[in-house]
Amino acid sequence: MDNGKGAFVTGQYPNLLERYGYAPEEIEARLADAWRRLFGDDERTRIYYPSGDDMGYMLDTGNLDVRTEGMSYGMMMAVQMDDKALFDRLWRWTWTYMHMKDGVHAGYFAWSCAPDGTRNSSGPAPDGEEYFALALFFASHRWGEGEPPLDYAAKARDILRACLHNGEQGPGYPMWNRDNRLIKFVPECAYSDPSYHLPHFYELFALWADEADRPFWREAAAASRAYLPLACHPETGLAPEYAYYDGAPNDERGYGHFYSDSYRVAANVGLEAAWFGATPWMTREAEAILRFFADKDPADFRRYRIDGTPFEEPALHPVGLIATNACAALAAPDSPHAREAVALFWRTPVREGERRYYDNCLYMFALLALSGRYRIWMPAA
Ligand SMILES: O[C@@H]1[C@@H](O)[C@H](O[C@@H]2CO[C@@H](O[C@@H]3CO[C@@H](O[C@@H]4CO[C@@H](O)[C@H](O)[C@H]4O)[C@H](O)[C@H]3O)[C@H](O)[C@H]2O)OC[C@H]1O
């Protein structure tokens, strides 16, 4: 399906694991096993907790809070795995406790709550809103619309409307800079987080958001595709956690280096390649990341300057980094280091212990993407 501006939904998704020689039944078993470990009752690995009769939340086990990031990730995983009951539980929790109905951030979601639903902050984090919106569109296309708040597509459009128009008729701020079309780190700031840039999502928002906003989403996809090469180091491929609008690292708050947030850039490039094909820059970017990590011992992953200089500080989420590096292979499947990055991921189990939440989210996404199970769900014909 052509969206009129270049992105082409083929309905075909590469199963890179199979192409690299892993047996289909082992891939299916690995998916089922990871799903059970994250969403079942294994206390060592779980990141999902049911709550009451019809709700549930994803726990950031390292910070003991519930984040829009994790809730939206859980919903995206649930729709990909065709688990409507889980999706609805997560969305009801999100709607009940995180959605802000008034105030300067009306229409957005409080980025962090306690597991009992108490808000830790009344600020949003835009990566949550963009994942909520696409997960809700996919849910609508897979399962149809329900009664509010399960009127998925209507809710997705409401979220995207707030993201672009908050502040136009009163106090508030859009999540995208309306002039340069770049996503912001938080609505009230004037810089970005490279790992929030999801041009492959914006192509789909351009199909399904309010009609008047569709041109903006198309332009946002182009703007993000132009931004990422500015933010990623040309030799190492590494991106900082936060970056200015010209792509330069923003270290004002100590987030100007390659660390936890940044890992997602490789996963995003890999998924975009799986959905819409890789541009030459995406392939170069993936190759650079794969090359940079090819001689690094995962037991000694660190925080790095984007030029590759290591800090003393170890990586907080090494399993997550293994997972996102493996995803890069989707944009550069013939790169000399791609198979080994995927093999390392395949040898790595889901993470146990206190810090497992972020790693295991990235792990599940990698498994879905590498097995061709992370898909675009189009509206029923
Ligand atoms: O008043 C506002 C604050 O509300 C505003 O809060 C920021 C909201 O976004 C937060 O970013 C989320 C958390 O970090 C990222 O992922 C983490 C990566 O490291 C892992 O260890 C961790 O488990 C992950 O959750 C998420 O992608 C973001 O959604 C940010 O941390 C808050 O500071 O800040 C500006 C104030 O003016």
PDB file of N, CA, C and O and ligand atoms in Angstrom, residues 60-63 65 67-70 73 105 111 121-128 185-186 188 191 193 195-196 241-242 253 255 259-261 264 316-317 355 357-358, ligand 1:
ATOM      1  N   ASP A  60       8.501  -0.832  36.042  1.00  0.00           N
ATOM      2  CA  ASP A  60       9.942  -0.571  35.907  1.00  0.00           C
ATOM      3  C   ASP A  60      10.570  -1.083  37.198  1.00  0.00           C
ATOM      4  O   ASP A  60      10.523  -0.431  38.246  1.00  0.00           O
ATOM      5  N   THR A  61      11.102  -2.293  37.101  1.00  0.00           N
ATOM      6  CA  THR A  61      11.570  -2.998  38.293  1.00  0.00           C
ATOM      7  C   THR A  61      12.801  -2.342  38.918  1.00  0.00           C
ATOM      8  O   THR A  61      13.082  -2.561  40.092  1.00  0.00           O
ATOM      9  N   GLY A  62      13.491  -1.511  38.126  1.00  0.00           N
ATOM     10  CA  GLY A  62      14.668  -0.818  38.665  1.00  0.00           C
ATOM     11  C   GLY A  62      14.284   0.444  39.415  1.00  0.00           C
ATOM     12  O   GLY A  62      14.968   0.849  40.352  1.00  0.00           O
ATOM     13  N   ASN A  63      13.189   1.054  39.002  1.00  0.00           N
ATOM     14  CA  ASN A  63      12.773   2.321  39.622  1.00  0.00           C
ATOM     15  C   ASN A  63      11.472   2.188  40.404  1.00  0.00           C
ATOM     16  O   ASN A  63      10.993   3.158  40.995  1.00  0.00           O
ATOM     17  N   ASP A  65       8.422   1.997  39.498  1.00  0.00           N
ATOM     18  CA  ASP A  65       7.303   2.824  39.058  1.00  0.00           C
ATOM     19  C   ASP A  65       6.752   2.271  37.744  1.00  0.00           C
ATOM     20  O   ASP A  65       7.279   1.303  37.182  1.00  0.00           O
ATOM     21  N   ARG A  67       5.698   3.391  33.945  1.00  0.00           N
ATOM     22  CA  ARG A  67       6.024   4.482  33.028  1.00  0.00           C
ATOM     23  C   ARG A  67       5.190   4.382  31.753  1.00  0.00           C
ATOM     24  O   ARG A  67       4.883   3.273  31.300  1.00  0.00           O
ATOM     25  N   THR A  68       4.890   5.548  31.168  1.00  0.00           N
ATOM     26  CA  THR A  68       4.167   5.516  29.897  1.00  0.00           C
ATOM     27  C   THR A  68       4.956   4.722  28.861  1.00  0.00           C
ATOM     28  O   THR A  68       4.375   4.039  28.021  1.00  0.00           O
ATOM     29  N   GLU A  69       6.269   4.819  28.943  1.00  0.00           N
ATOM     30  CA  GLU A  69       7.135   4.036  28.050  1.00  0.00           C
ATOM     31  C   GLU A  69       6.760   2.553  28.134  1.00  0.00           C
ATOM     32  O   GLU A  69       6.438   1.912  27.130  1.00  0.00           O
ATOM     33  N   GLY A  70       6.782   2.010  29.351  1.00  0.00           N
ATOM     34  CA  GLY A  70       6.530   0.582  29.528  1.00  0.00           C
ATOM     35  C   GLY A  70       5.098   0.196  29.201  1.00  0.00           C
ATOM     36  O   GLY A  70       4.843  -0.851  28.593  1.00  0.00           O
ATOM     37  N   TYR A  73       4.793   0.210  25.485  1.00  0.00           N
ATOM     38  CA  TYR A  73       5.527  -0.943  24.931  1.00  0.00           C
ATOM     39  C   TYR A  73       4.714  -2.228  25.139  1.00  0.00           C
ATOM     40  O   TYR A  73       4.609  -3.069  24.245  1.00  0.00           O
ATOM     41  N   HIS A 105      -1.014  20.024  30.680  1.00  0.00           N
ATOM     42  CA  HIS A 105      -0.712  18.850  29.843  1.00  0.00           C
ATOM     43  C   HIS A 105      -1.959  18.017  29.530  1.00  0.00           C
ATOM     44  O   HIS A 105      -1.860  16.805  29.298  1.00  0.00           O
ATOM     45  N   TRP A 111       4.022  10.652  32.899  1.00  0.00           N
ATOM     46  CA  TRP A 111       5.003   9.656  32.451  1.00  0.00           C
ATOM     47  C   TRP A 111       5.363   8.625  33.527  1.00  0.00           C
ATOM     48  O   TRP A 111       5.768   7.518  33.189  1.00  0.00           O
ATOM     49  N   SER A 121       4.518  12.274  38.769  1.00  0.00           N
ATOM     50  CA  SER A 121       4.842  13.475  38.002  1.00  0.00           C
ATOM     51  C   SER A 121       3.606  13.845  37.203  1.00  0.00           C
ATOM     52  O   SER A 121       2.810  12.977  36.837  1.00  0.00           O
ATOM     53  N   SER A 122       3.456  15.122  36.919  1.00  0.00           N
ATOM     54  CA  SER A 122       2.338  15.503  36.041  1.00  0.00           C
ATOM     55  C   SER A 122       2.885  15.897  34.670  1.00  0.00           C
ATOM     56  O   SER A 122       2.192  16.519  33.878  1.00  0.00           O
ATOM     57  N   GLY A 123       4.135  15.506  34.403  1.00  0.00           N
ATOM     58  CA  GLY A 123       4.705  15.778  33.079  1.00  0.00           C
ATOM     59  C   GLY A 123       4.633  14.527  32.212  1.00  0.00           C
ATOM     60  O   GLY A 123       4.630  13.408  32.722  1.00  0.00           O
ATOM     61  N   PRO A 124       4.533  14.699  30.897  1.00  0.00           N
ATOM     62  CA  PRO A 124       4.544  13.552  29.984  1.00  0.00           C
ATOM     63  C   PRO A 124       5.916  13.345  29.348  1.00  0.00           C
ATOM     64  O   PRO A 124       6.777  14.219  29.409  1.00  0.00           O
ATOM     65  N   ALA A 125       6.109  12.186  28.746  1.00  0.00           N
ATOM     66  CA  ALA A 125       7.325  11.887  27.977  1.00  0.00           C
ATOM     67  C   ALA A 125       6.861  11.405  26.594  1.00  0.00           C
ATOM     68  O   ALA A 125       6.202  10.370  26.493  1.00  0.00           O
ATOM     69  N   PRO A 126       7.153  12.154  25.538  1.00  0.00           N
ATOM     70  CA  PRO A 126       6.538  11.915  24.220  1.00  0.00           C
ATOM     71  C   PRO A 126       6.733  10.512  23.628  1.00  0.00           C
ATOM     72  O   PRO A 126       5.959  10.109  22.768  1.00  0.00           O
ATOM     73  N   ASP A 127       7.743   9.788  24.077  1.00  0.00           N
ATOM     74  CA  ASP A 127       7.881   8.433  23.504  1.00  0.00           C
ATOM     75  C   ASP A 127       6.671   7.580  23.881  1.00  0.00           C
ATOM     76  O   ASP A 127       6.247   6.711  23.111  1.00  0.00           O
ATOM     77  N   GLY A 128       6.085   7.828  25.048  1.00  0.00           N
ATOM     78  CA  GLY A 128       4.884   7.083  25.440  1.00  0.00           C
ATOM     79  C   GLY A 128       3.727   7.391  24.498  1.00  0.00           C
ATOM     80  O   GLY A 128       3.086   6.479  23.954  1.00  0.00           O
ATOM     81  N   PHE A 185      12.116  16.234  23.601  1.00  0.00           N
ATOM     82  CA  PHE A 185      12.332  15.334  24.740  1.00  0.00           C
ATOM     83  C   PHE A 185      11.138  15.407  25.696  1.00  0.00           C
ATOM     84  O   PHE A 185      10.599  14.380  26.126  1.00  0.00           O
ATOM     85  N   VAL A 186      10.723  16.608  26.060  1.00  0.00           N
ATOM     86  CA  VAL A 186       9.447  16.832  26.772  1.00  0.00           C
ATOM     87  C   VAL A 186       8.801  18.056  26.125  1.00  0.00           C
ATOM     88  O   VAL A 186       9.496  18.868  25.496  1.00  0.00           O
ATOM     89  N   GLU A 188       7.774  20.944  26.912  1.00  0.00           N
ATOM     90  CA  GLU A 188       8.143  22.329  27.209  1.00  0.00           C
ATOM     91  C   GLU A 188       9.606  22.646  26.904  1.00  0.00           C
ATOM     92  O   GLU A 188      10.106  23.691  27.288  1.00  0.00           O
ATOM     93  N   TYR A 191      14.717  20.758  22.698  1.00  0.00           N
ATOM     94  CA  TYR A 191      15.714  19.808  22.193  1.00  0.00           C
ATOM     95  C   TYR A 191      15.054  18.441  22.085  1.00  0.00           C
ATOM     96  O   TYR A 191      13.874  18.278  22.440  1.00  0.00           O
ATOM     97  N   ASP A 193      15.404  13.853  21.689  1.00  0.00           N
ATOM     98  CA  ASP A 193      16.019  12.602  22.129  1.00  0.00           C
ATOM     99  C   ASP A 193      16.031  11.719  20.876  1.00  0.00           C
ATOM    100  O   ASP A 193      14.953  11.328  20.389  1.00  0.00           O
ATOM    101  N   SER A 195      16.411   8.785  20.227  1.00  0.00           N
ATOM    102  CA  SER A 195      15.721   7.485  20.282  1.00  0.00           C
ATOM    103  C   SER A 195      14.205   7.630  20.216  1.00  0.00           C
ATOM    104  O   SER A 195      13.491   6.636  20.113  1.00  0.00           O
ATOM    105  N   TYR A 196      13.692   8.853  20.287  1.00  0.00           N
ATOM    106  CA  TYR A 196      12.247   9.055  20.157  1.00  0.00           C
ATOM    107  C   TYR A 196      11.811   9.146  18.698  1.00  0.00           C
ATOM    108  O   TYR A 196      10.613   9.165  18.421  1.00  0.00           O
ATOM    109  N   GLU A 241      21.912  10.419  24.288  1.00  0.00           N
ATOM    110  CA  GLU A 241      20.538  10.308  24.816  1.00  0.00           C
ATOM    111  C   GLU A 241      19.728  11.547  24.438  1.00  0.00           C
ATOM    112  O   GLU A 241      18.615  11.428  23.947  1.00  0.00           O
ATOM    113  N   TYR A 242      20.268  12.724  24.674  1.00  0.00           N
ATOM    114  CA  TYR A 242      19.566  13.949  24.304  1.00  0.00           C
ATOM    115  C   TYR A 242      20.432  14.709  23.302  1.00  0.00           C
ATOM    116  O   TYR A 242      21.673  14.706  23.414  1.00  0.00           O
ATOM    117  N   ARG A 253      22.101  18.089  31.100  1.00  0.00           N
ATOM    118  CA  ARG A 253      21.649  17.338  32.294  1.00  0.00           C
ATOM    119  C   ARG A 253      22.426  16.039  32.440  1.00  0.00           C
ATOM    120  O   ARG A 253      22.013  15.133  33.153  1.00  0.00           O
ATOM    121  N   TYR A 255      23.123  13.933  29.839  1.00  0.00           N
ATOM    122  CA  TYR A 255      22.613  12.895  28.941  1.00  0.00           C
ATOM    123  C   TYR A 255      23.133  13.076  27.510  1.00  0.00           C
ATOM    124  O   TYR A 255      22.448  12.764  26.556  1.00  0.00           O
ATOM    125  N   TYR A 259      24.065   6.011  26.041  1.00  0.00           N
ATOM    126  CA  TYR A 259      23.672   5.266  27.249  1.00  0.00           C
ATOM    127  C   TYR A 259      22.240   4.770  27.029  1.00  0.00           C
ATOM    128  O   TYR A 259      21.752   4.764  25.896  1.00  0.00           O
ATOM    129  N   SER A 260      21.557   4.387  28.075  1.00  0.00           N
ATOM    130  CA  SER A 260      20.315   3.603  27.973  1.00  0.00           C
ATOM    131  C   SER A 260      19.332   4.052  26.886  1.00  0.00           C
ATOM    132  O   SER A 260      18.915   3.254  26.042  1.00  0.00           O
ATOM    133  N   ASP A 261      18.915   5.324  26.896  1.00  0.00           N
ATOM    134  CA  ASP A 261      17.922   5.774  25.908  1.00  0.00           C
ATOM    135  C   ASP A 261      18.422   5.477  24.487  1.00  0.00           C
ATOM    136  O   ASP A 261      17.666   5.003  23.629  1.00  0.00           O
ATOM    137  N   ARG A 264      17.961   2.499  21.658  1.00  0.00           N
ATOM    138  CA  ARG A 264      16.779   2.269  20.825  1.00  0.00           C
ATOM    139  C   ARG A 264      16.943   2.759  19.392  1.00  0.00           C
ATOM    140  O   ARG A 264      16.186   2.348  18.518  1.00  0.00           O
ATOM    141  N   LEU A 316      24.068   0.055  32.090  1.00  0.00           N
ATOM    142  CA  LEU A 316      23.064  -0.379  33.070  1.00  0.00           C
ATOM    143  C   LEU A 316      22.195  -1.499  32.486  1.00  0.00           C
ATOM    144  O   LEU A 316      21.626  -2.302  33.216  1.00  0.00           O
ATOM    145  N   HIS A 317      22.122  -1.535  31.146  1.00  0.00           N
ATOM    146  CA  HIS A 317      21.209  -2.482  30.502  1.00  0.00           C
ATOM    147  C   HIS A 317      21.911  -3.256  29.380  1.00  0.00           C
ATOM    148  O   HIS A 317      21.558  -3.112  28.196  1.00  0.00           O
ATOM    149  N   ARG A 355      17.006  -4.901  37.656  1.00  0.00           N
ATOM    150  CA  ARG A 355      17.045  -3.980  36.515  1.00  0.00           C
ATOM    151  C   ARG A 355      16.460  -4.565  35.233  1.00  0.00           C
ATOM    152  O   ARG A 355      16.733  -4.090  34.143  1.00  0.00           O
ATOM    153  N   TYR A 357      13.508  -4.730  33.730  1.00  0.00           N
ATOM    154  CA  TYR A 357      12.386  -4.173  32.938  1.00  0.00           C
ATOM    155  C   TYR A 357      12.807  -3.644  31.561  1.00  0.00           C
ATOM    156  O   TYR A 357      12.290  -4.072  30.528  1.00  0.00           O
ATOM    157  N   TYR A 358      13.743  -2.708  31.549  1.00  0.00           N
ATOM    158  CA  TYR A 358      14.093  -2.057  30.276  1.00  0.00           C
ATOM    159  C   TYR A 358      14.746  -3.068  29.333  1.00  0.00           C
ATOM    160  O   TYR A 358      14.423  -3.135  28.149  1.00  0.00           O
TER     161      TYR A 358
HETATM  162  O1  LIG B   1       8.727  18.339  34.899  1.00  0.00           O
HETATM  163  C1  LIG B   1       9.409  17.765  33.821  1.00  0.00           C
HETATM  164  C2  LIG B   1       9.484  16.291  33.990  1.00  0.00           C
HETATM  165  O2  LIG B   1       8.178  15.752  33.999  1.00  0.00           O
HETATM  166  C3  LIG B   1      10.266  15.679  32.857  1.00  0.00           C
HETATM  167  O3  LIG B   1      10.352  14.311  33.095  1.00  0.00           O
HETATM  168  C4  LIG B   1      11.003  13.518  32.153  1.00  0.00           C
HETATM  169  C5  LIG B   1       9.966  12.675  31.444  1.00  0.00           C
HETATM  170  O4  LIG B   1      10.604  11.737  30.609  1.00  0.00           O
HETATM  171  C6  LIG B   1      11.466  10.820  31.276  1.00  0.00           C
HETATM  172  O5  LIG B   1      11.964   9.937  30.343  1.00  0.00           O
HETATM  173  C7  LIG B   1      11.447   8.614  30.411  1.00  0.00           C
HETATM  174  C8  LIG B   1      12.304   7.761  31.310  1.00  0.00           C
HETATM  175  O6  LIG B   1      13.525   7.463  30.709  1.00  0.00           O
HETATM  176  C9  LIG B   1      13.468   6.775  29.452  1.00  0.00           C
HETATM  177  O7  LIG B   1      13.741   5.351  29.566  1.00  0.00           O
HETATM  178  C10 LIG B   1      14.508   4.866  30.590  1.00  0.00           C
HETATM  179  C11 LIG B   1      15.864   4.421  30.073  1.00  0.00           C
HETATM  180  O8  LIG B   1      16.640   4.004  31.169  1.00  0.00           O
HETATM  181  C12 LIG B   1      16.096   2.905  31.915  1.00  0.00           C
HETATM  182  O9  LIG B   1      16.942   2.637  33.010  1.00  0.00           O
HETATM  183  C13 LIG B   1      14.688   3.238  32.424  1.00  0.00           C
HETATM  184  O10 LIG B   1      14.163   2.089  33.071  1.00  0.00           O
HETATM  185  C14 LIG B   1      13.836   3.663  31.267  1.00  0.00           C
HETATM  186  O11 LIG B   1      12.542   4.008  31.697  1.00  0.00           O
HETATM  187  C15 LIG B   1      12.126   6.848  28.788  1.00  0.00           C
HETATM  188  O12 LIG B   1      12.255   6.565  27.413  1.00  0.00           O
HETATM  189  C16 LIG B   1      11.417   8.154  28.990  1.00  0.00           C
HETATM  190  O13 LIG B   1      10.056   8.052  28.632  1.00  0.00           O
HETATM  191  C17 LIG B   1      12.598  11.609  31.929  1.00  0.00           C
HETATM  192  O14 LIG B   1      13.471  10.730  32.619  1.00  0.00           O
HETATM  193  C18 LIG B   1      12.020  12.638  32.888  1.00  0.00           C
HETATM  194  O15 LIG B   1      13.048  13.477  33.387  1.00  0.00           O
HETATM  195  O16 LIG B   1      11.559  16.260  32.800  1.00  0.00           O
HETATM  196  C19 LIG B   1      11.573  17.659  32.583  1.00  0.00           C
HETATM  197  C20 LIG B   1      10.811  18.336  33.704  1.00  0.00           C
HETATM  198  O17 LIG B   1      10.719  19.709  33.457  1.00  0.00           O
END
